[in-house]
Amino acid sequence: MASRMIRVMATALAGLAMVAAATGPAFAEDGYRLWLRQQAPVPAPDRIAVTAPSPKLALARAELARALPATVASVTLARSDDPRVVHLRLPTRSLGDEGYLVRTVTLDGAATILVTGHSDRAILYGSFALLRHLATGGAASGIALSSTPRVKLRVLDHWDNLDGSVERGYAGASLWDWWTLPDFRDPRYTDYARANASIGINGTVLNNVNAKADSLTAPYIAKAATLADVFRPWGIKVYLSARFSAPIELGGLKTADPRDPAVAAWWRSKADEIYRAIPDFGGFLVKANSEGQPGPRDYNATHADGANMLARAVAPHGGVVMWRAFVYADTDPEDRAKQAYTEFRPLDGSFDDNVLVQVKNGPIDFQPREPFHPLFGAMPKTPLMPEFQITREYLGFATHLAYLGPLFTEVLDAQTGRRPDQTVADVIDGRADHHALSGMAGVANIGRDRDWSGSTFNQANWYAFGRLAWDPGLSARDIAREWALQTFDARAADTVVAMMMPSREAVVDYTGPLGLAHLMGTSAHYGPAPWVSDLQRPEWNPVYYHRADRQGIGFDRTASGSDAIAQYAPSLARRYADPQTTPLDELLWFHHLPWTYALSTGRTLWDEMVHRYDAGVAAVAVMAREWDTLKPVVDAERWQKTATFLQIQQREAQWWRDASLAYWMSINGLPLPVGVTPPAQDLAWFQARHVPYAPGNPG
Amino acid sequence: MASRMIRVMATALAGLAMVAAATGPAFAEDGYRLWLRQQAPVPAPDRIAVTAPSPKLALARAELARALPATVASVTLARSDDPRVVHLRLPTRSLGDEGYLVRTVTLDGAATILVTGHSDRAILYGSFALLRHLATGGAASGIALSSTPRVKLRVLDHWDNLDGSVERGYAGASLWDWWTLPDFRDPRYTDYARANASIGINGTVLNNVNAKADSLTAPYIAKAATLADVFRPWGIKVYLSARFSAPIELGGLKTADPRDPAVAAWWRSKADEIYRAIPDFGGFLVKANSEGQPGPRDYNATHADGANMLARAVAPHGGVVMWRAFVYADTDPEDRAKQAYTEFRPLDGSFDDNVLVQVKNGPIDFQPREPFHPLFGAMPKTPLMPEFQITREYLGFATHLAYLGPLFTEVLDAQTGRRPDQTVADVIDGRADHHALSGMAGVANIGRDRDWSGSTFNQANWYAFGRLAWDPGLSARDIAREWALQTFDARAADTVVAMMMPSREAVVDYTGPLGLAHLMGTSAHYGPAPWVSDLQRPEWNPVYYHRADRQGIGFDRTASGSDAIAQYAPSLARRYADPQTTPLDELLWFHHLPWTYALSTGRTLWDEMVHRYDAGVAAVAVMAREWDTLKPVVDAERWQKTATFLQIQQREAQWWRDASLAYWMSINGLPLPVGVTPPAQDLAWFQARHVPYAPGNPG
């Protein structure tokens, strides 16, 4: 007995010593471990039984061994068709391919926590769910968890370039080291896949939608294949962004016309080549006829022609095409917010079964707030895949704290008005229209920074996207709490959640309240520049969006203006037609109103704007104070980084507020409400301010 | 007694557990800790006494506490003027500002290891020296170490751009996150400074010699000042590369003519501004009239005019100017290898006292092998600061294994022939000519990759540069052994050294044996392209350098050719004038010879070339086999990365060899010697090969 105890102790010590020896002094806690920080006091693989070994179950077992608290004595991983599981008559019927069931049961006369599902992948998800349950305060006894993903393709879009830069990336260089691939398998690739699997993400588009044809050459296919090999055990498929003109650039053809048989044949052959290297290749993501990218419209073919041609190339292999609806023409005088709907709505019903149309959450471009995209609900015959931006191109990059859960759920929970009680989430899960496919895409905020996302709190946006892609019905607050409990000491969780929940609204307030949008600096998309009016294309200019003049401000999208509201369901269009029934948060998105317009808040429009700018700045100060209180319970390195970033955010929120107010006052000639602090500098000072070398803006 | 033991055990366990809890699972040993891996079983700060506390001594104490083996019971850190140290009458007189003395002594009746010197910085260096001594197998008893740096400015040049890219960087993005500076002090900045201090580096040029004027604006000065604050306790000064035309770009002047009083005044004012933010700012590094950079020659002023004007701006503050001699004109038909000497030699004696002329190790540009630069020894009135390239622009980037110690020492140990027994090292330490300044610069191979330098073995080149800058008389082998013992398990050291020592010669052999140079691919500087002849400037083309034709190969730099040999001391010039007395390794650098020329090796020139290409490829295979034997004693992650990189190197060495032979054969029409394997592909195949998106080649 004593010798056994000594052996156990010795093993524990050896384990600890090994870990200790491998640890550098400076990085006590550097954020690398994300939300997967729980660690078993002593790893005990013996507590986890696997009935039918497989690579995925070996991973699940290792995860449990690594993190299972001592309160759990036994876990059993078994497929639902295991005779002993069948015998238990558990409700596994509706789990699908990926759903899991985790339940305390008696097996062979002993209590165990059974993790089961119809596939090993499901059991891997169930194992992560069990660990999440335990790490977020769930009891170790009487466990009964079950969940099936509502969305099939839960995909990260990496805007990573082949030269290692990341468009709109604020977390360092691309995670993919194309130069040393396919030879070198950076252990970080595995950790990336593991983190994604832990939140249910099952696909990744490796390269930027602004794609180079090179990514479809044999050397780059081999590189992608290596990543696919690393990701496969974690249930993650690889996709590639495809450059529509690749048949010309790589194939030497004279055209990329999707109706040209030689073009279709080139793509079929290319798809065959890819599938030989990556048998479970997910398919293509395409940005066509958008911001200079080539596409079928170059040949007077439709987006459906283009998408279907590609879809037929991958269909024999089970692949899909994710075709972006983010289009606006440089020659089209129509309200930019209307153009995607105008172009795509008539195509409903003309896409092949393995095409998803990828629609940005709002009609413009990932602004801090936009109404949901009018295509949601308007193309019932087409699987629509929302595209969220996890990286914060327009919300302060990695340095500002903005939890996007509320932005995501605001869109997902929005009523489309197309069917009774139909939300955007109901549209995209595809069940109402019996779509075989469904999907949700998030533009990744991941890079080679040690903490993956450029800040600790940015990890929450990656986490929230994954959890919502699995279940678009989750609440942003619940997710925040889940994340906080796994990422910080439990004593920090309440305050962390309190900081997170209003944080995105703060950014809205200090950058563009009341439905204003697209007021940021040119190219870098950082800092205030509502005055910019000299860019080549009208819709690139902030003045195009706010339309402020001496009398008023806002974009009239009612029938008297661009009539964009007519793209929404009639009930919504009616509500948006009247400023009185339009939500305040979207007011100036839909209406041009006098500065003196009286709002339901009791303030004039101008006074309310000023009030909200100040509220945004004040909210950052509150966050900073809240974070200060956490110093005793958060490890020093992560605490300091967030504290510093909050200082930056405080200064820059003030910059946004001051510059914006100075500009609006130069337009409307109105005084500030009594007691409001004037901008610290004059307008010219703000206009002269230049912030060079912003990250995320390559080329 | 028992309770005390339990307390000790408990403390140890708590320490281990703390470390264990902070450790992620995937990165058992990721190379982050460099050569500073030794760790005390239980940190015991009580064993280290500090007589007069200061920030630097606190760092020294922490280093010792962290890493001191249990065999050392007591260390005392005390300045040489401490009465108790004075009393010991130790030989501290010649230590200078930075030299240290470490010796086992009796203080207050008890034995201790005294670390002393004339400054706290010296004691910090001494502490690292003590740890190095112990970590490399030195006895803990009877210690007697003493060393004074021979070179005053031991500087890393970072070719880091303000957009985060690194010119010729192969280890990820720039370490400096300009975007979050000056607010955020990444803990990695401290670790960088610490690693440098441990090998004696005392300066760092933050930005690329191809400089942007922005780096001299107030926001960027503030960012540099923050880095200077972080580095200062570690004895490291910050320098900036200065763009010569900044008075025009930032100051609105019409000229940057160094003789214009307004220009000089602008620089004085700029220097004053910098010194207000960074009181110990090191000074400027300048690349002028070189590869498109502006400079004094634009105004028909001399390099001395330019350097002195800048030197007078920083002189009141104690700053220096490091002025690069790397110039070659796009209009000058003179042998490129001669131009720096032609331009700078006449200026000897005309530089101000606080100017160092920074001279690349060889006359062209960091090739795998070049003869030493003829300026060394030829400008006795000017402190010459050699510039080595630690990053391997021409030696296989980070993926090939090439230990540069032998390259550095080959240059440092070279006899200049200018004075009896004078080596390049004797020139650069400045003592013979009584220069107040001396310096050595290395172009850094450091980036944000987790292992700092892109590979484990690349860390050795950083290490070797630092150690040689401290003492240019050290042997490359001793340094390799020192590094290996600190970086790996002691059982690996012999094999690691055996791999390192011939590794650079292998690269020479498979890329350009017998004095050939500059045969690499355009722009990327990767892979073989000896056939390139169509670039705009003659000296950009490989054919300019090898001059191969049907009859022979090599650059005639004797009197019958460019007469570059006349730039060397007469004794050397005589030796280089005759191919029989020219070292084989430099043969084709100085001579154009028939392919059939008979060498001392018993082979013809062509046969010897083929032999050496094959020897280079074979040497890589040997390294790979040697590394294989280390699998049991090297941690898995670092072992695997190096093993993979050696596979890449093997393949690419073969590529270099095959492509080069195919090309030479197309020129000389000669058969391969009997038994030699022909190239795997024909020349056209190699010429068509395209390697896009090479790292380190921004823009």
mmCIF file of C-alpha atoms in Angstrom, chain A residues 341-553:
data_model
loop_
_atom_site.group_PDB
_atom_site.id
_atom_site.type_symbol
_atom_site.label_atom_id
_atom_site.label_comp_id
_atom_site.label_asym_id
_atom_site.label_seq_id
_atom_site.Cartn_x
_atom_site.Cartn_y
_atom_site.Cartn_z
ATOM 1 C CA TYR A 341 -30.223 41.611 -52.993
ATOM 2 C CA THR A 342 -30.872 43.037 -56.446
ATOM 3 C CA GLU A 343 -28.311 40.722 -57.953
ATOM 4 C CA PHE A 344 -28.982 37.512 -56.023
ATOM 5 C CA ARG A 345 -32.675 37.451 -55.164
ATOM 6 C CA PRO A 346 -33.716 36.703 -58.768
ATOM 7 C CA LEU A 347 -31.312 33.747 -58.774
ATOM 8 C CA ASP A 348 -33.159 31.934 -55.995
ATOM 9 C CA GLY A 349 -33.885 28.429 -57.222
ATOM 10 C CA SER A 350 -31.217 28.420 -59.870
ATOM 11 C CA PHE A 351 -28.313 27.188 -57.771
ATOM 12 C CA ASP A 352 -27.213 23.562 -57.694
ATOM 13 C CA ASP A 353 -27.838 21.567 -54.540
ATOM 14 C CA ASN A 354 -24.233 21.761 -53.397
ATOM 15 C CA VAL A 355 -24.041 25.541 -53.542
ATOM 16 C CA LEU A 356 -24.423 27.746 -50.493
ATOM 17 C CA VAL A 357 -24.718 31.480 -50.963
ATOM 18 C CA GLN A 358 -22.590 33.191 -48.338
ATOM 19 C CA VAL A 359 -24.244 36.405 -47.191
ATOM 20 C CA LYS A 360 -22.639 38.968 -44.885
ATOM 21 C CA ASN A 361 -24.641 39.586 -41.739
ATOM 22 C CA GLY A 362 -25.611 43.051 -42.925
ATOM 23 C CA PRO A 363 -26.097 44.710 -46.291
ATOM 24 C CA ILE A 364 -22.900 46.786 -46.291
ATOM 25 C CA ASP A 365 -19.751 45.393 -44.731
ATOM 26 C CA PHE A 366 -19.299 44.205 -41.150
ATOM 27 C CA GLN A 367 -20.030 47.583 -39.598
ATOM 28 C CA PRO A 368 -20.306 47.790 -35.796
ATOM 29 C CA ARG A 369 -24.053 47.650 -36.337
ATOM 30 C CA GLU A 370 -26.103 46.937 -39.432
ATOM 31 C CA PRO A 371 -29.631 45.653 -39.792
ATOM 32 C CA PHE A 372 -29.656 42.035 -40.895
ATOM 33 C CA HIS A 373 -29.147 41.396 -44.591
ATOM 34 C CA PRO A 374 -32.469 41.469 -46.513
ATOM 35 C CA LEU A 375 -31.514 38.305 -48.377
ATOM 36 C CA PHE A 376 -32.120 36.266 -45.216
ATOM 37 C CA GLY A 377 -35.586 34.856 -45.703
ATOM 38 C CA ALA A 378 -35.813 36.099 -49.261
ATOM 39 C CA MET A 379 -34.158 33.135 -50.964
ATOM 40 C CA PRO A 380 -35.992 30.128 -49.553
ATOM 41 C CA LYS A 381 -34.827 27.822 -52.321
ATOM 42 C CA THR A 382 -31.150 28.467 -51.577
ATOM 43 C CA PRO A 383 -29.108 27.569 -48.522
ATOM 44 C CA LEU A 384 -27.847 30.895 -47.202
ATOM 45 C CA MET A 385 -24.703 30.841 -45.117
ATOM 46 C CA PRO A 386 -24.203 33.946 -43.027
ATOM 47 C CA GLU A 387 -20.731 35.419 -42.999
ATOM 48 C CA PHE A 388 -19.739 37.077 -39.755
ATOM 49 C CA GLN A 389 -16.473 38.864 -39.233
ATOM 50 C CA ILE A 390 -14.770 37.619 -36.092
ATOM 51 C CA THR A 391 -11.735 39.772 -36.786
ATOM 52 C CA ARG A 392 -12.674 43.358 -36.029
ATOM 53 C CA GLU A 393 -11.883 45.346 -39.143
ATOM 54 C CA TYR A 394 -14.287 48.093 -38.144
ATOM 55 C CA LEU A 395 -14.442 47.630 -34.375
ATOM 56 C CA GLY A 396 -11.028 48.661 -33.159
ATOM 57 C CA PHE A 397 -8.859 45.790 -34.350
ATOM 58 C CA ALA A 398 -7.410 43.649 -31.565
ATOM 59 C CA THR A 399 -6.710 46.500 -29.171
ATOM 60 C CA HIS A 400 -10.272 47.554 -28.410
ATOM 61 C CA LEU A 401 -12.379 45.261 -26.289
ATOM 62 C CA ALA A 402 -15.597 44.361 -28.073
ATOM 63 C CA TYR A 403 -17.376 41.100 -27.446
ATOM 64 C CA LEU A 404 -19.213 40.223 -30.639
ATOM 65 C CA GLY A 405 -21.628 37.714 -29.146
ATOM 66 C CA PRO A 406 -24.375 40.364 -29.021
ATOM 67 C CA LEU A 407 -23.651 41.400 -32.620
ATOM 68 C CA PHE A 408 -23.934 37.807 -33.801
ATOM 69 C CA THR A 409 -27.089 37.026 -31.826
ATOM 70 C CA GLU A 410 -28.740 40.325 -32.729
ATOM 71 C CA VAL A 411 -28.600 39.155 -36.344
ATOM 72 C CA LEU A 412 -29.396 35.508 -35.679
ATOM 73 C CA ASP A 413 -32.359 36.414 -33.474
ATOM 74 C CA ALA A 414 -33.761 39.016 -35.876
ATOM 75 C CA GLN A 415 -37.245 38.297 -37.194
ATOM 76 C CA THR A 416 -37.209 38.120 -40.967
ATOM 77 C CA GLY A 417 -40.928 38.821 -41.228
ATOM 78 C CA ARG A 418 -41.040 36.377 -44.133
ATOM 79 C CA ARG A 419 -42.758 33.672 -42.119
ATOM 80 C CA PRO A 420 -44.356 33.791 -38.705
ATOM 81 C CA ASP A 421 -41.698 33.896 -36.029
ATOM 82 C CA GLN A 422 -38.972 33.122 -38.490
ATOM 83 C CA THR A 423 -35.574 34.343 -37.323
ATOM 84 C CA VAL A 424 -32.409 34.611 -39.346
ATOM 85 C CA ALA A 425 -31.180 31.575 -37.402
ATOM 86 C CA ASP A 426 -34.216 29.654 -38.628
ATOM 87 C CA VAL A 427 -33.334 30.593 -42.175
ATOM 88 C CA ILE A 428 -29.759 29.553 -41.965
ATOM 89 C CA ASP A 429 -30.270 26.203 -40.238
ATOM 90 C CA GLY A 430 -32.198 25.270 -43.376
ATOM 91 C CA ARG A 431 -34.726 23.033 -41.714
ATOM 92 C CA ALA A 432 -37.842 25.002 -42.688
ATOM 93 C CA ASP A 433 -36.945 24.709 -46.328
ATOM 94 C CA HIS A 434 -35.548 21.196 -46.050
ATOM 95 C CA HIS A 435 -32.129 22.127 -47.300
ATOM 96 C CA ALA A 436 -29.633 19.333 -47.228
ATOM 97 C CA LEU A 437 -26.930 21.908 -46.579
ATOM 98 C CA SER A 438 -26.563 24.627 -43.999
ATOM 99 C CA GLY A 439 -23.583 26.664 -42.953
ATOM 100 C CA MET A 440 -22.172 29.561 -41.028
ATOM 101 C CA ALA A 441 -18.895 31.308 -41.771
ATOM 102 C CA GLY A 442 -16.744 33.518 -39.585
ATOM 103 C CA VAL A 443 -13.771 35.497 -40.828
ATOM 104 C CA ALA A 444 -11.066 34.321 -38.460
ATOM 105 C CA ASN A 445 -9.239 36.558 -36.011
ATOM 106 C CA ILE A 446 -6.403 34.085 -35.650
ATOM 107 C CA GLY A 447 -2.728 34.622 -36.306
ATOM 108 C CA ARG A 448 0.670 33.639 -35.017
ATOM 109 C CA ASP A 449 0.544 35.899 -32.001
ATOM 110 C CA ARG A 450 1.156 33.786 -28.953
ATOM 111 C CA ASP A 451 -2.385 34.394 -27.725
ATOM 112 C CA TRP A 452 -3.797 33.533 -31.158
ATOM 113 C CA SER A 453 -6.212 36.443 -31.477
ATOM 114 C CA GLY A 454 -4.134 39.446 -30.488
ATOM 115 C CA SER A 455 -5.822 39.819 -27.110
ATOM 116 C CA THR A 456 -7.353 37.583 -24.501
ATOM 117 C CA PHE A 457 -10.845 38.981 -24.974
ATOM 118 C CA ASN A 458 -10.641 38.477 -28.725
ATOM 119 C CA GLN A 459 -10.487 34.767 -28.026
ATOM 120 C CA ALA A 460 -14.070 35.107 -26.829
ATOM 121 C CA ASN A 461 -15.176 36.137 -30.310
ATOM 122 C CA TRP A 462 -13.650 33.035 -31.853
ATOM 123 C CA TYR A 463 -15.268 30.994 -29.098
ATOM 124 C CA ALA A 464 -18.665 32.651 -29.503
ATOM 125 C CA PHE A 465 -18.663 32.135 -33.239
ATOM 126 C CA GLY A 466 -17.995 28.428 -32.831
ATOM 127 C CA ARG A 467 -20.645 27.951 -30.198
ATOM 128 C CA LEU A 468 -23.250 29.881 -32.204
ATOM 129 C CA ALA A 469 -22.422 28.016 -35.395
ATOM 130 C CA TRP A 470 -23.225 24.845 -33.471
ATOM 131 C CA ASP A 471 -26.351 26.315 -31.965
ATOM 132 C CA PRO A 472 -27.490 29.719 -33.261
ATOM 133 C CA GLY A 473 -30.064 29.802 -30.490
ATOM 134 C CA LEU A 474 -27.578 30.194 -27.647
ATOM 135 C CA SER A 475 -27.518 33.464 -25.765
ATOM 136 C CA ALA A 476 -24.541 35.762 -26.023
ATOM 137 C CA ARG A 477 -24.495 36.143 -22.262
ATOM 138 C CA ASP A 478 -24.447 32.405 -21.601
ATOM 139 C CA ILE A 479 -21.586 32.014 -24.027
ATOM 140 C CA ALA A 480 -19.706 34.872 -22.409
ATOM 141 C CA ARG A 481 -20.092 33.242 -19.049
ATOM 142 C CA GLU A 482 -19.016 29.853 -20.355
ATOM 143 C CA TRP A 483 -15.944 31.422 -21.910
ATOM 144 C CA ALA A 484 -15.071 33.492 -18.864
ATOM 145 C CA LEU A 485 -15.254 30.516 -16.532
ATOM 146 C CA GLN A 486 -12.906 28.531 -18.735
ATOM 147 C CA THR A 487 -10.541 31.386 -19.480
ATOM 148 C CA PHE A 488 -10.148 32.981 -16.071
ATOM 149 C CA ASP A 489 -10.351 32.103 -12.446
ATOM 150 C CA ALA A 490 -13.993 31.581 -11.507
ATOM 151 C CA ARG A 491 -13.843 34.593 -9.209
ATOM 152 C CA ALA A 492 -13.336 36.793 -12.257
ATOM 153 C CA ALA A 493 -16.268 35.486 -14.256
ATOM 154 C CA ASP A 494 -19.050 37.836 -13.138
ATOM 155 C CA THR A 495 -16.987 40.933 -13.744
ATOM 156 C CA VAL A 496 -15.647 39.624 -17.034
ATOM 157 C CA VAL A 497 -19.178 39.002 -18.280
ATOM 158 C CA ALA A 498 -20.251 42.421 -17.062
ATOM 159 C CA MET A 499 -17.427 43.941 -19.084
ATOM 160 C CA MET A 500 -18.143 41.923 -22.189
ATOM 161 C CA MET A 501 -21.859 42.335 -22.583
ATOM 162 C CA PRO A 502 -22.030 46.110 -23.209
ATOM 163 C CA SER A 503 -18.644 46.299 -24.913
ATOM 164 C CA ARG A 504 -19.795 46.095 -28.519
ATOM 165 C CA GLU A 505 -22.473 48.700 -27.892
ATOM 166 C CA ALA A 506 -19.763 50.970 -26.539
ATOM 167 C CA VAL A 507 -17.902 50.708 -29.844
ATOM 168 C CA VAL A 508 -21.121 51.464 -31.735
ATOM 169 C CA ASP A 509 -21.646 54.510 -29.542
ATOM 170 C CA TYR A 510 -18.205 56.034 -29.863
ATOM 171 C CA THR A 511 -17.779 55.261 -33.584
ATOM 172 C CA GLY A 512 -21.247 55.665 -35.075
ATOM 173 C CA PRO A 513 -24.375 55.738 -32.935
ATOM 174 C CA LEU A 514 -28.025 55.603 -34.016
ATOM 175 C CA GLY A 515 -27.461 53.600 -37.186
ATOM 176 C CA LEU A 516 -24.543 55.579 -38.600
ATOM 177 C CA ALA A 517 -21.921 53.458 -40.332
ATOM 178 C CA HIS A 518 -18.790 53.438 -42.442
ATOM 179 C CA LEU A 519 -17.241 56.566 -40.962
ATOM 180 C CA MET A 520 -13.748 55.189 -40.533
ATOM 181 C CA GLY A 521 -10.374 56.081 -42.003
ATOM 182 C CA THR A 522 -9.638 55.060 -45.552
ATOM 183 C CA SER A 523 -7.805 51.794 -46.316
ATOM 184 C CA ALA A 524 -6.710 51.037 -42.768
ATOM 185 C CA HIS A 525 -10.319 51.223 -41.555
ATOM 186 C CA TYR A 526 -9.032 52.639 -38.299
ATOM 187 C CA GLY A 527 -9.974 55.798 -36.531
ATOM 188 C CA PRO A 528 -12.565 58.447 -37.400
ATOM 189 C CA ALA A 529 -12.781 60.068 -40.831
ATOM 190 C CA PRO A 530 -16.438 60.997 -41.397
ATOM 191 C CA TRP A 531 -15.255 63.939 -43.492
ATOM 192 C CA VAL A 532 -13.700 61.872 -46.287
ATOM 193 C CA SER A 533 -15.372 62.655 -49.601
ATOM 194 C CA ASP A 534 -12.653 62.482 -52.226
ATOM 195 C CA LEU A 535 -12.312 58.772 -52.920
ATOM 196 C CA GLN A 536 -12.783 57.563 -56.433
ATOM 197 C CA ARG A 537 -15.935 55.512 -55.998
ATOM 198 C CA PRO A 538 -18.840 57.279 -54.293
ATOM 199 C CA GLU A 539 -19.626 54.388 -51.967
ATOM 200 C CA TRP A 540 -16.093 54.314 -50.609
ATOM 201 C CA ASN A 541 -16.622 57.714 -48.962
ATOM 202 C CA PRO A 542 -18.009 58.136 -45.462
ATOM 203 C CA VAL A 543 -20.091 61.106 -46.673
ATOM 204 C CA TYR A 544 -21.953 58.663 -48.949
ATOM 205 C CA TYR A 545 -23.211 56.920 -45.843
ATOM 206 C CA HIS A 546 -24.031 59.698 -43.411
ATOM 207 C CA ARG A 547 -25.223 62.364 -45.896
ATOM 208 C CA ALA A 548 -24.973 65.031 -43.254
ATOM 209 C CA ASP A 549 -25.729 68.597 -44.199
ATOM 210 C CA ARG A 550 -26.721 71.763 -42.413
ATOM 211 C CA GLN A 551 -30.258 70.469 -41.941
ATOM 212 C CA GLY A 552 -29.872 66.829 -41.064
ATOM 213 C CA ILE A 553 -28.115 63.516 -41.216
#
